[in-house]
Coordinates of C-alpha atoms in Angstrom, one line a residue:
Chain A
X1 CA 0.0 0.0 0.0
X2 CA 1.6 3.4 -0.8
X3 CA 1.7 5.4 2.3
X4 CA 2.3 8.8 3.4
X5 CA 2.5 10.6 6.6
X6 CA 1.7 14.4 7.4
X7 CA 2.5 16.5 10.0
X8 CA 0.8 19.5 10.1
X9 CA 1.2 22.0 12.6
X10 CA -2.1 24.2 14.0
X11 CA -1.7 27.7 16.0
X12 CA -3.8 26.4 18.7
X13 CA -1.8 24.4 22.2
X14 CA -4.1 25.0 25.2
X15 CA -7.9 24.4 24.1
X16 CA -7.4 20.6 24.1
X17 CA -11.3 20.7 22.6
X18 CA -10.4 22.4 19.8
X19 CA -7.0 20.8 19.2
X20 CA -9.5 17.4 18.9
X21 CA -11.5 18.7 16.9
X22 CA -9.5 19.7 14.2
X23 CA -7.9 15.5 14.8
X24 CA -11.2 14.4 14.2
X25 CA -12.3 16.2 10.9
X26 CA -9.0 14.6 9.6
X27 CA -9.5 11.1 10.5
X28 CA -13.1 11.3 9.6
X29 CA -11.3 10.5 6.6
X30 CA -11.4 6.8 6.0
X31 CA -8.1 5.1 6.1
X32 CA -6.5 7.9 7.9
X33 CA -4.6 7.1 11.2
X34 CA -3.7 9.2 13.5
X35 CA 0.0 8.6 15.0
X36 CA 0.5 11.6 17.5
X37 CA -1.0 14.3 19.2
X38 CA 1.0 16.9 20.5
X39 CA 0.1 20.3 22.7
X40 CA 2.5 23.0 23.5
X41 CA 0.7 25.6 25.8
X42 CA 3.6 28.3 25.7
X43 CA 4.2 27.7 22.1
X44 CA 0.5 27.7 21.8
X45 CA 0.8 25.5 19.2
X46 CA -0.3 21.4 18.4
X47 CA 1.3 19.0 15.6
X48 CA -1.2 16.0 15.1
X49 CA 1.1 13.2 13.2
X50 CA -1.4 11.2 10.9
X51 CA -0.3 8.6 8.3
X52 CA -3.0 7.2 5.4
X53 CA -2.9 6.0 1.9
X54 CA -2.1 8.3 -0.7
X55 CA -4.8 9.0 -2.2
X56 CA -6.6 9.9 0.9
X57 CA -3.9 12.4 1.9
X58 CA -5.4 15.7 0.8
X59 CA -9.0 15.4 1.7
X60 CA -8.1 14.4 5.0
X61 CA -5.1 17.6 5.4
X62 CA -8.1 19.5 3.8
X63 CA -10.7 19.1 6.2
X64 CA -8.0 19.4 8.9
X65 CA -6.8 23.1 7.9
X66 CA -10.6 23.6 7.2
X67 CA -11.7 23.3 10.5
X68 CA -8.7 25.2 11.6
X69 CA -9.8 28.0 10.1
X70 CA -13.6 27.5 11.6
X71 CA -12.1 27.5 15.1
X72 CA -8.9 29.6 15.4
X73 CA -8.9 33.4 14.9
X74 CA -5.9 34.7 14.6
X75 CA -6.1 38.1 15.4
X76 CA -6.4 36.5 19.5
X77 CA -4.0 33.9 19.3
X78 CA -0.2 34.9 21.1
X79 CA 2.4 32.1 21.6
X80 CA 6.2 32.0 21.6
X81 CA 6.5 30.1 18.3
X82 CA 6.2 32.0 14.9
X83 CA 3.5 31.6 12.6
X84 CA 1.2 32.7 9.4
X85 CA -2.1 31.2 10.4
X86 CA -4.2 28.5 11.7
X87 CA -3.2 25.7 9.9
X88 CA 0.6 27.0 10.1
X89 CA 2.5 24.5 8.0
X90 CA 1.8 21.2 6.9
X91 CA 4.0 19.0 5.3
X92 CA 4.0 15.5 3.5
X93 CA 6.4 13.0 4.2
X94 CA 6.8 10.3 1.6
X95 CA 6.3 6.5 3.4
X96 CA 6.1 3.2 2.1
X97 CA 5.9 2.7 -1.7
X98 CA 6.0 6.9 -2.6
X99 CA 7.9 9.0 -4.4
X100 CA 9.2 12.6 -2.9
X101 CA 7.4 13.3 -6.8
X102 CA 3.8 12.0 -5.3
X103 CA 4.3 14.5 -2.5
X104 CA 5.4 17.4 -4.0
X105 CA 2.1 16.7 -6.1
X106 CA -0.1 16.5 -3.2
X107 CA 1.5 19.4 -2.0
X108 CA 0.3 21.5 -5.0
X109 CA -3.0 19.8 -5.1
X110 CA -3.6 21.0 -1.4
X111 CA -2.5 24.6 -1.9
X112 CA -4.6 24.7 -4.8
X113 CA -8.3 23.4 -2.9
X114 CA -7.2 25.5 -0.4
X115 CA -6.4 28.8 -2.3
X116 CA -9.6 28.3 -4.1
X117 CA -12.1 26.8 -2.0
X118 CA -11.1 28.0 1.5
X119 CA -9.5 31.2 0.1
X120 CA -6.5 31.4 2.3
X121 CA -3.1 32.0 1.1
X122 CA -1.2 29.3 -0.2
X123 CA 2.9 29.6 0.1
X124 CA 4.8 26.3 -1.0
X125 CA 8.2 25.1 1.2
X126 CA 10.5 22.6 1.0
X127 CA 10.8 19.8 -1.9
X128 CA 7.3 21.8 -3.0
X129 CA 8.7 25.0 -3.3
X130 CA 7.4 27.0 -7.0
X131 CA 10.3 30.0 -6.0
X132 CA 13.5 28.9 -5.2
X133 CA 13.5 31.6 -2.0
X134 CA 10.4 29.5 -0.5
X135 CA 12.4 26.2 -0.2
X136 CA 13.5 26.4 3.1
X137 CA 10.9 27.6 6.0
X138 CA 13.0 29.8 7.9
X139 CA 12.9 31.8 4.5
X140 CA 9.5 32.7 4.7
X141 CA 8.4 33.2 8.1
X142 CA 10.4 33.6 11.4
X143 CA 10.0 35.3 14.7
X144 CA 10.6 39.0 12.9
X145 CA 7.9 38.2 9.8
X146 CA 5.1 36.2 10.8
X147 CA 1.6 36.4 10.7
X148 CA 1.0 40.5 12.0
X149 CA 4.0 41.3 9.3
X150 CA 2.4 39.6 6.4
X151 CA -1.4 41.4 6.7
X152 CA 0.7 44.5 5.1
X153 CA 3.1 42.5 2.8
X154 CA 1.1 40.0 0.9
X155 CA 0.8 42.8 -1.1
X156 CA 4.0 42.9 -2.4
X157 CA 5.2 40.9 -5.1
X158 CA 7.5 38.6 -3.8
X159 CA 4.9 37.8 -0.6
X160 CA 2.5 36.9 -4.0
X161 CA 1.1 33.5 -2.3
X162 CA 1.5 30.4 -4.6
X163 CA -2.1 30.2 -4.3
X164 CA -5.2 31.7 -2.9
X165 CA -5.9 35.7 -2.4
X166 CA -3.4 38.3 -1.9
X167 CA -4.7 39.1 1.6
X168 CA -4.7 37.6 5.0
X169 CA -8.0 36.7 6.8
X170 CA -8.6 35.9 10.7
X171 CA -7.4 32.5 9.3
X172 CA -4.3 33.8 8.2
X173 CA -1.9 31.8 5.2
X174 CA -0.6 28.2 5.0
X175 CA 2.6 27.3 4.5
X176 CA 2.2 23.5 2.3
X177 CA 5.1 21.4 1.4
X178 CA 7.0 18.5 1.0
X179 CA 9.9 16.7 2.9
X180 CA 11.9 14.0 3.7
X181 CA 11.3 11.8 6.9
X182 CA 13.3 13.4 10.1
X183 CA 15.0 11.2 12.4
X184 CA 16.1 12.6 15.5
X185 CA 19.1 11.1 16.8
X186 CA 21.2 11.1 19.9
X187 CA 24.5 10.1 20.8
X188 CA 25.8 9.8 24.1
X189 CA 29.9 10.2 25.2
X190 CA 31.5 9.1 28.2
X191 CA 32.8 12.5 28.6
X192 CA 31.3 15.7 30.7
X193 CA 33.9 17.6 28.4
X194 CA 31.2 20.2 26.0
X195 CA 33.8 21.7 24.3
X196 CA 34.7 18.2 22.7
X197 CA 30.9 17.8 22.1
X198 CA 31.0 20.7 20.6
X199 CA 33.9 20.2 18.3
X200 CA 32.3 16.8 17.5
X201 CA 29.1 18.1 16.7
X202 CA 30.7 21.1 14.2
X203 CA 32.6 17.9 12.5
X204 CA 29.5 16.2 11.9
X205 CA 26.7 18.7 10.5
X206 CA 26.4 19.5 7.2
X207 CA 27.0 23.5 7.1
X208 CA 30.6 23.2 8.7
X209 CA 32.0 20.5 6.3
X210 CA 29.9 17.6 8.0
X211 CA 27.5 15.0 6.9
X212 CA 25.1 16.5 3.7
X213 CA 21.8 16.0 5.7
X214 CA 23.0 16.1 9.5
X215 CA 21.9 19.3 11.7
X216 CA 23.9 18.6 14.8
X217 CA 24.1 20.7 18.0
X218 CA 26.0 19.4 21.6
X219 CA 24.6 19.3 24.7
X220 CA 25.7 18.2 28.2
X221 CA 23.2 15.6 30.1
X222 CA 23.4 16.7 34.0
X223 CA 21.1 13.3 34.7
X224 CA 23.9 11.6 33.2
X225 CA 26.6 13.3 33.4
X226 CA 27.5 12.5 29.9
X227 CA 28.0 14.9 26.6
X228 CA 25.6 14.5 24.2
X229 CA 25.6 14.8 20.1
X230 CA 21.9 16.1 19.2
X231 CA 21.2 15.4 15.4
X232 CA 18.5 15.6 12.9
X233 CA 19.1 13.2 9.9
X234 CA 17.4 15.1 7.0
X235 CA 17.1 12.6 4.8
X236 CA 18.1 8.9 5.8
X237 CA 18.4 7.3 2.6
X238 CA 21.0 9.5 1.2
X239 CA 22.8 9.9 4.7
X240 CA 22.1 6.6 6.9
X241 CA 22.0 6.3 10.5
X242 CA 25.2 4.1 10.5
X243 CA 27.2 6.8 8.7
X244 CA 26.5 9.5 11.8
X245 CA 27.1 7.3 14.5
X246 CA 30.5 6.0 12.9
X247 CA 31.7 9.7 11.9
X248 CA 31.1 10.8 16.0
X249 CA 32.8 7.7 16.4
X250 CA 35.6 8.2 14.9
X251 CA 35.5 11.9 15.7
X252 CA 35.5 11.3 19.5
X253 CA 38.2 8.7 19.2
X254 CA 40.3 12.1 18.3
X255 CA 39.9 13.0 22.1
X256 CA 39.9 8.9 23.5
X257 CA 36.4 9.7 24.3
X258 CA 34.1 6.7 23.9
X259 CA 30.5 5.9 22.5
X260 CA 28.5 4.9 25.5
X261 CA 25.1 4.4 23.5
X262 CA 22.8 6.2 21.2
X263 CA 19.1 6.9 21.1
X264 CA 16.1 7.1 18.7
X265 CA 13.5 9.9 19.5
X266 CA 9.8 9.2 18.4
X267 CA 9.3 7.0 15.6
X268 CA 11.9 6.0 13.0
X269 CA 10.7 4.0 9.3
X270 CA 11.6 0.2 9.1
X271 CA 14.0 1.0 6.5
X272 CA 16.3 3.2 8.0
X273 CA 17.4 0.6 10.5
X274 CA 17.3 -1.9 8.0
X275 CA 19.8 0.2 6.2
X276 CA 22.3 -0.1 8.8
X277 CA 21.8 -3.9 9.8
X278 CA 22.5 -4.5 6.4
X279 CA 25.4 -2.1 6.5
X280 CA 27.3 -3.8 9.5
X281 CA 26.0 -7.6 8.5
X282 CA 27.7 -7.2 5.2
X283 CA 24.0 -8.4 4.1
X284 CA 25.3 -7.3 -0.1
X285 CA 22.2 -9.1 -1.7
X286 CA 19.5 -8.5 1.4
X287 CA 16.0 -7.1 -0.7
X288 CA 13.8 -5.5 2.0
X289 CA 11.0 -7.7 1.2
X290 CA 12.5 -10.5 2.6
X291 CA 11.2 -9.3 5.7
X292 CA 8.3 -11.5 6.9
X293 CA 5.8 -8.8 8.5
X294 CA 6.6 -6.7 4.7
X295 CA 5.6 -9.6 3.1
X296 CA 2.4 -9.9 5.6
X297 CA 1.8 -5.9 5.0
X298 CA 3.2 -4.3 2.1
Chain B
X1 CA -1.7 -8.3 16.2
X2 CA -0.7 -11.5 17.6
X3 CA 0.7 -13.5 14.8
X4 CA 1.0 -17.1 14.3
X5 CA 3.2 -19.2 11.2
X6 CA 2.8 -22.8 10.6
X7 CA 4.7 -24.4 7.9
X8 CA 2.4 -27.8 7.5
X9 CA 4.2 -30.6 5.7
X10 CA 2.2 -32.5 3.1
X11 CA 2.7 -36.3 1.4
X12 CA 1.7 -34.9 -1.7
X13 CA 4.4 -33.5 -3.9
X14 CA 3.4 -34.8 -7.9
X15 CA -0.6 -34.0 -8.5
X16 CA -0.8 -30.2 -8.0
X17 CA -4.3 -30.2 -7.8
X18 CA -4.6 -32.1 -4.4
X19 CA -1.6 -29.6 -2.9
X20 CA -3.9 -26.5 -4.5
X21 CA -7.0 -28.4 -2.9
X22 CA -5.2 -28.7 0.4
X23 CA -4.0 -25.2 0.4
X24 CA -7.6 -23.5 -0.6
X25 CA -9.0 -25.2 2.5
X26 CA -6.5 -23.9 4.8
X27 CA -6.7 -20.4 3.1
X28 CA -10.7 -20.8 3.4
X29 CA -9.8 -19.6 7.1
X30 CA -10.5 -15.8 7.4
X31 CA -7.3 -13.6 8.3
X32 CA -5.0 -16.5 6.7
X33 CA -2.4 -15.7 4.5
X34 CA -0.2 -18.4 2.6
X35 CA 3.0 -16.9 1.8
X36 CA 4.8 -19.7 -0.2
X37 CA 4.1 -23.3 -1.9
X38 CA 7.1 -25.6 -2.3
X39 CA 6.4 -28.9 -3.9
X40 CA 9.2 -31.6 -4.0
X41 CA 8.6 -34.4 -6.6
X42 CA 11.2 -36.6 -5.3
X43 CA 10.3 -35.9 -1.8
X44 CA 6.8 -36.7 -3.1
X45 CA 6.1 -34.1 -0.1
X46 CA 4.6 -30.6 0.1
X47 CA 5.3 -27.6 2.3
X48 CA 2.9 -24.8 2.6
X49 CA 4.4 -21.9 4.5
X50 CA 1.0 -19.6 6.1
X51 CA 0.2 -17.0 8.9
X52 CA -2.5 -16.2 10.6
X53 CA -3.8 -14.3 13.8
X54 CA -3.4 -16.6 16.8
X55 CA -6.8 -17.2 17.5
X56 CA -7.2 -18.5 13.4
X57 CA -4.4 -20.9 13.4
X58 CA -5.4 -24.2 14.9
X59 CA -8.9 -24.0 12.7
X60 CA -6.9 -23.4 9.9
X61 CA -4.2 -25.7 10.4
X62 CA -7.0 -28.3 11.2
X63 CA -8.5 -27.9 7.6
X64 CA -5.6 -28.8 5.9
X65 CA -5.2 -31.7 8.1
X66 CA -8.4 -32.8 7.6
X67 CA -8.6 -32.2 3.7
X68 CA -4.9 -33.9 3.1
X69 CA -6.9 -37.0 5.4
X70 CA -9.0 -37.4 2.3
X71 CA -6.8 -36.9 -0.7
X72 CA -4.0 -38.8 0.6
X73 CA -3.8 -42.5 1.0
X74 CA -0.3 -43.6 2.8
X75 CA -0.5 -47.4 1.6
X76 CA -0.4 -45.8 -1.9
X77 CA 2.7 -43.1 -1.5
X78 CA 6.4 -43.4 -1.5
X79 CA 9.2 -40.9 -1.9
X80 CA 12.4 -40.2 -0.9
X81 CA 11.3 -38.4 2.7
X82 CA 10.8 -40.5 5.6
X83 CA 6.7 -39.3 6.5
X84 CA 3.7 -40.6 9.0
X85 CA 1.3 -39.2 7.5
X86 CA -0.9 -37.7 5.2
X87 CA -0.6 -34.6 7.2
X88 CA 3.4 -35.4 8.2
X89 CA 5.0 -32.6 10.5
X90 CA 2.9 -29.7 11.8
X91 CA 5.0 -27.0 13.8
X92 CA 3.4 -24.0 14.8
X93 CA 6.0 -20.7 15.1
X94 CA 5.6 -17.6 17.2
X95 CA 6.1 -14.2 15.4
X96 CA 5.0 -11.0 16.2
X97 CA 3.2 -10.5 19.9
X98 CA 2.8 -14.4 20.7
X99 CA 5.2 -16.3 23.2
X100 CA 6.7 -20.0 22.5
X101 CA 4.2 -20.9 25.4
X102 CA 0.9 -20.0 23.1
X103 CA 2.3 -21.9 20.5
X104 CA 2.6 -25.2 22.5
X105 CA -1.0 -24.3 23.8
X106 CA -1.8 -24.3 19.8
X107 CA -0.1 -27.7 19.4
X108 CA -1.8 -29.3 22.0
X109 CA -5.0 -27.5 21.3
X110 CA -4.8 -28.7 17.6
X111 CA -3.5 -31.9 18.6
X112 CA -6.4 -33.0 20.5
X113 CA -8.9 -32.3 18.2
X114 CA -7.2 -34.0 15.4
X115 CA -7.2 -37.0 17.5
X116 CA -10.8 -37.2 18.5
X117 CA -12.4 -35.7 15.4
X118 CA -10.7 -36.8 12.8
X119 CA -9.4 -40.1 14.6
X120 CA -6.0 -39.7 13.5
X121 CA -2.7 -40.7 16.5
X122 CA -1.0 -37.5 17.7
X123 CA 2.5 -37.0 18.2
X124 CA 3.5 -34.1 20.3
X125 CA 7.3 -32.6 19.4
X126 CA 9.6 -30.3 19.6
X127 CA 8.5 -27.2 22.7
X128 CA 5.3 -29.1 22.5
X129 CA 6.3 -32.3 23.1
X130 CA 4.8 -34.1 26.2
X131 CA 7.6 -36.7 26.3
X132 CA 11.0 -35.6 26.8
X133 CA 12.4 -38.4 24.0
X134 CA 9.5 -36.9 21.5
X135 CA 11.5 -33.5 21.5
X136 CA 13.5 -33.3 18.6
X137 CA 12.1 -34.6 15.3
X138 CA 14.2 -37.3 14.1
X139 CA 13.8 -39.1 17.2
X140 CA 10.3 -40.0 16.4
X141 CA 10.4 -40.9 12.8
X142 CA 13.3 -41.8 10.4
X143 CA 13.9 -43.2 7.3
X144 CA 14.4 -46.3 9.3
X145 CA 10.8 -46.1 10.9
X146 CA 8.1 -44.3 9.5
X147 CA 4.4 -45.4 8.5
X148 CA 4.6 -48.4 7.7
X149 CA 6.6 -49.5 10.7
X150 CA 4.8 -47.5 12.9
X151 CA 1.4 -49.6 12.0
X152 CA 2.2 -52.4 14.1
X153 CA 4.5 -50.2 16.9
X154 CA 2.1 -48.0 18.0
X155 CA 0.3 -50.8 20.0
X156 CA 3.4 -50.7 22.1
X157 CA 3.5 -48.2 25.1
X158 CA 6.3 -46.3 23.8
X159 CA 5.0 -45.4 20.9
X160 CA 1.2 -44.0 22.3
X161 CA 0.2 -41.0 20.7
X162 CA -0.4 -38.0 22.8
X163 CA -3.5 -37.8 21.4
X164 CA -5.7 -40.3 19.2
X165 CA -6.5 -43.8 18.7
X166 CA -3.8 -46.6 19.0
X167 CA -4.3 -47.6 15.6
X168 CA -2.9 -46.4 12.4
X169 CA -5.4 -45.7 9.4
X170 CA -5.0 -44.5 6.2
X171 CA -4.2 -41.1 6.7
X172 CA -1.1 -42.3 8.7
X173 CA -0.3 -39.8 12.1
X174 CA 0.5 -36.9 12.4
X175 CA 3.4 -35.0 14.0
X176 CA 2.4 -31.7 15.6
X177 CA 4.4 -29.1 17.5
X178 CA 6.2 -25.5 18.1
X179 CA 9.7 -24.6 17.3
X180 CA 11.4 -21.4 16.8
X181 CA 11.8 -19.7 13.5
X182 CA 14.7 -20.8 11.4
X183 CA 16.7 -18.4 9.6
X184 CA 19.5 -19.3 7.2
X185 CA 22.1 -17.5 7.2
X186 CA 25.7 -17.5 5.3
X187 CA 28.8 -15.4 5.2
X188 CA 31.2 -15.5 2.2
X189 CA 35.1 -15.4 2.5
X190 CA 37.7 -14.3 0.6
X191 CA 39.3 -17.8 0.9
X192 CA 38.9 -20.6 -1.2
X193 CA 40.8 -23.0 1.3
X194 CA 38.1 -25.2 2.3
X195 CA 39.8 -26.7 5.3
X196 CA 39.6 -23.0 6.5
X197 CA 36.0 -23.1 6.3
X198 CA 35.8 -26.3 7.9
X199 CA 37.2 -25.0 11.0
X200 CA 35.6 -22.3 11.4
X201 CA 32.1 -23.2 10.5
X202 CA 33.1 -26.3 13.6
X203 CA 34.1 -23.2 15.8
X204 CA 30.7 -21.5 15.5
X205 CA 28.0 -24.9 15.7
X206 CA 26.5 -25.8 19.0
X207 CA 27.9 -29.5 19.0
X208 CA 31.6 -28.9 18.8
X209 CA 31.2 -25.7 21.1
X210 CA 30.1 -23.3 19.5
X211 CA 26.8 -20.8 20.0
X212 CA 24.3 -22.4 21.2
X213 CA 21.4 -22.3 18.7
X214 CA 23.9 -22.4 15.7
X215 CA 24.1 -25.3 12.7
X216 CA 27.0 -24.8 10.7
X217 CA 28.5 -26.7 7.7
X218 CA 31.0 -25.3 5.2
X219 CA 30.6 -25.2 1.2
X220 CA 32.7 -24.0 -1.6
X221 CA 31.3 -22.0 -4.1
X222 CA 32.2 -22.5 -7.7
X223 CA 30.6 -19.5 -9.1
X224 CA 32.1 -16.9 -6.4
X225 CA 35.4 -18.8 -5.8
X226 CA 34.6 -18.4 -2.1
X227 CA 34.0 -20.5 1.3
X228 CA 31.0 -20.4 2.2
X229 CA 30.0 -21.2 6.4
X230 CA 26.0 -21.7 6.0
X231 CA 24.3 -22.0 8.9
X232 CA 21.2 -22.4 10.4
X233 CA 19.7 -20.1 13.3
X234 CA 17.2 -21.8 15.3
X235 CA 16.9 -18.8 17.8
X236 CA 17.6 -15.9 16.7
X237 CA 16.7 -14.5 19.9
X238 CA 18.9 -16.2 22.0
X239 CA 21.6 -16.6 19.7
X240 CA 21.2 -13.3 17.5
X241 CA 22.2 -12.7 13.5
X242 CA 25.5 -10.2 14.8
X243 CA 26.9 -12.6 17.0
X244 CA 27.4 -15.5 14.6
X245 CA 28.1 -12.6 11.7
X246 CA 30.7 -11.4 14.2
X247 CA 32.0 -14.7 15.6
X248 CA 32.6 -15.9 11.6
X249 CA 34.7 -12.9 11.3
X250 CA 36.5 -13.4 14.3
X251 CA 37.7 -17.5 13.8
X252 CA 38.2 -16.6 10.0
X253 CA 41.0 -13.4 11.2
X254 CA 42.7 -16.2 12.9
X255 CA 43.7 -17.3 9.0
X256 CA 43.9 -14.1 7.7
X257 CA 40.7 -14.8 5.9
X258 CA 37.8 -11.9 5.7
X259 CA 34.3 -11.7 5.1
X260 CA 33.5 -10.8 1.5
X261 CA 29.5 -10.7 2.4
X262 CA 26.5 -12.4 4.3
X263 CA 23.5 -13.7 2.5
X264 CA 20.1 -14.3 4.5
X265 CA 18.1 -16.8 2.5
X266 CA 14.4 -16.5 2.0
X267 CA 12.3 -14.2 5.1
X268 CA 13.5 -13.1 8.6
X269 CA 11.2 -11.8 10.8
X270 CA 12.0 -8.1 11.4
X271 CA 12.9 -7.8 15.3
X272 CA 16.2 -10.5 14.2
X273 CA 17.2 -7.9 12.4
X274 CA 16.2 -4.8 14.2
X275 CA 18.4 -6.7 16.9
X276 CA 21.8 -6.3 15.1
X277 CA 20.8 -2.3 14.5
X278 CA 20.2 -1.9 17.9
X279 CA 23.4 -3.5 18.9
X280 CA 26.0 -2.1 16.2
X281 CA 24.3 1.1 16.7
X282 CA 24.5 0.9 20.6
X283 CA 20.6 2.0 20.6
X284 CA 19.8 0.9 24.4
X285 CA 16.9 2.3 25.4
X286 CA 15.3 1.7 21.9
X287 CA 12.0 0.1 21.6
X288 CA 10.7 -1.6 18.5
X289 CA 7.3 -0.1 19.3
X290 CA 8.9 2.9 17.7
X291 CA 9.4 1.6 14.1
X292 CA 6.6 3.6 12.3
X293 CA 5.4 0.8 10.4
X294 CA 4.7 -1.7 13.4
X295 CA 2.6 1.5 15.0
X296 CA 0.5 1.4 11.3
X297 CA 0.3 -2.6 11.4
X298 CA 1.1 -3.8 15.1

């Protein structure tokens, strides 16, 4: 079955009512299953994880941002996070048996219902990006230009939204796109030493001659006294988990510090570890169907 | 969901119609899923390869039982294999969610009703086995004693079935039981010194002290110009995939010998491998709970 998850973020973290709501008109989508809830009162923000067959994936986003804009005004909402509007940003994450291509589509499809039926503005991020500028989100919006800037810039040309009007209702705009699964991944060091972290973590992330899709920042664990290596993996298949964990490895060794373990936050695709058992078995020939529960469910 | 496999042997491997026939009244079971047919002709023996949700398994397991009862007529079949019965070896295997102790249950369970309904002796084996000798497989039958010896010892005390009349029809008996899964598993050197191979595939099997749940025999490969140490894992959770990858690579450094590749033939169930991530990736606090596609299908 070909599968896709979205993660789309709403500007609402403290009414758990409404923050249900909104779940519910998107899994009253058949097929649609809803992974994660979660609330952030001072962000004032929720990100509901769902996961569903393709071709369910932008009805059910659709209804979600829909209701968003039914419940959340944004002219009353405050919260420590940035954002343009209800439905702030909502992604699609290619899963089983899909193509970053499919996404990208849906992507476009969604802006499009959601520009013309819902008429909110529509800009498009990441892999789904129609202006090279747009691409990244941190481009677009960010604590200095969020919602209260845009009202007055949406007007301008290059605030032209990829769909929908050029202005900005209580609902505000949506930011739509498409992106490669994260993995959040943690190493731990036998060392209470940050400033090696810290080298280690400069060594390993992609913008200071690191690892392509690596983000990496260091932090010291006072529970356990030990230094940690915080990534995010970008994009597993081109940059595998084994190939982050052996490069702060190695880069630790510089300074005899040791791997004591490493850790897996939230949820991580089959393939990813089966990437690096196959890596370190020597497993040359291994097709991922020979899994038995793939064969059971794919 | 709490997921059974049973790999029923057949004595039917020439008329494809009667292994179809047995097959379609297994797969007549709702939730059943047959994931491979093999066929021998010189065997003149089937295995049928199916999984099911635990609470399916013994009704479907008893279908094909019952069905290969009235296809298959012992006094007319010979082959190669040694066999019992009609419905020869039936080992139930735990996968995902279900303990070895349900599986015994489901021998037992399915044992006793295919000695009182369909009148057919029981043998109990492997975990399931009732008698300590009945344990391993080729102490009940051999090519020495099978069905038609069996006809006249089963009047003797030693060989009463665990379940069943002491009286052999037709149909023959029937073997039933629960084992572990089996994976088979090979690693490739860079060697084509047998005698190397031959040592170390006797340093890594259980009976000349080697790991535990480990068969081992050594090949060499024409095609590749390699050894090859092919083993068999009968528990891969107590003796896991890394540790006889990583025990091969070990005995074969002692010769200067490395490993080109490793090879895993046919399915492996995904926690044997998610085991060698979690241990070359030092992932200890990782659960599998947290692979995103056993939260969609667990």
């Amino acid at each position: 079955m070909k599968l896709v998850e979205c993660v789309p973020n709403f500007s609402e973290g403290r009414v758990k009512a409404r923050v249900d709501e909104i779940a519910s008109s998107i899994s009253s989508v058949e097929g649609v299953r809803i992974l994660d809830i979660e609330m952030d009162e001072n962000h004032n923000r929720s990100v509901i994880t769902f996961v569903c067959p393709i071709d369910r994936a932008v009805e059910a986003a659709f209804r979600g941002i829909k209701k968003a804009s039914e419940l959340i005004d944004l002219d009353r909402h405050t919260g420590a996070h940035p954002r343009f509007g209800a439905a702030d940003v909502v992604p699609f994450v290619p899963l089983s048996g899909v193509t970053m291509d499919e996404c990208v589509a849906l992507a476009r499809e969604l802006g499009k219902r959601v520009g013309e039926e819902l008429q909110i503005p529509v800009f498009l991020y990441g892999e789904a990006a129609m202006r090279e500028e747009r691409r990244s989100l941190e481009n677009i919006r960010s604590q200095g230009f969020q919602y209260e800037q845009l009202k007055t810039a949406i007007a301008e040309e290059r605030w032209k939204p990829d769909f929908g009007p050029s202005s900005v209702g209580k609902a505000g705009a949506t930011i739509i796109g498409a992106r490669d699964f994260l993995i959040a991944y943690n190493v731990n060091l036998n060392t209470s030493n940050l400033n090696i972290g810290k080298k280690i973590a400069k060594a390993l992330r992609a913008r200071d001659g690191g690892l392509t899709f690596v983000k990496a920042l260091s932090f010291y664990l006072e529970d356990k006294k030990m230094v940690q290596i915080s990534m995010n993996l970008t994009n597993f298949n081109k940059t595998p988990i084994y190939r982050a964990f052996e490069l702060v490895k190695l880069e630790a060794s510089r300074y005899g510090v040791n791997v004591v373990e490493s850790e897996i936050v939230g949820l991580v695709p089959l393939d990813a570890l089966l990437e690096s058992a196959k890596f370190y078995l020597q497993l040359n020939g291994f097709k991922n169907s020979q899994v038995l529960e793939k064969k059971l469910w794919g």
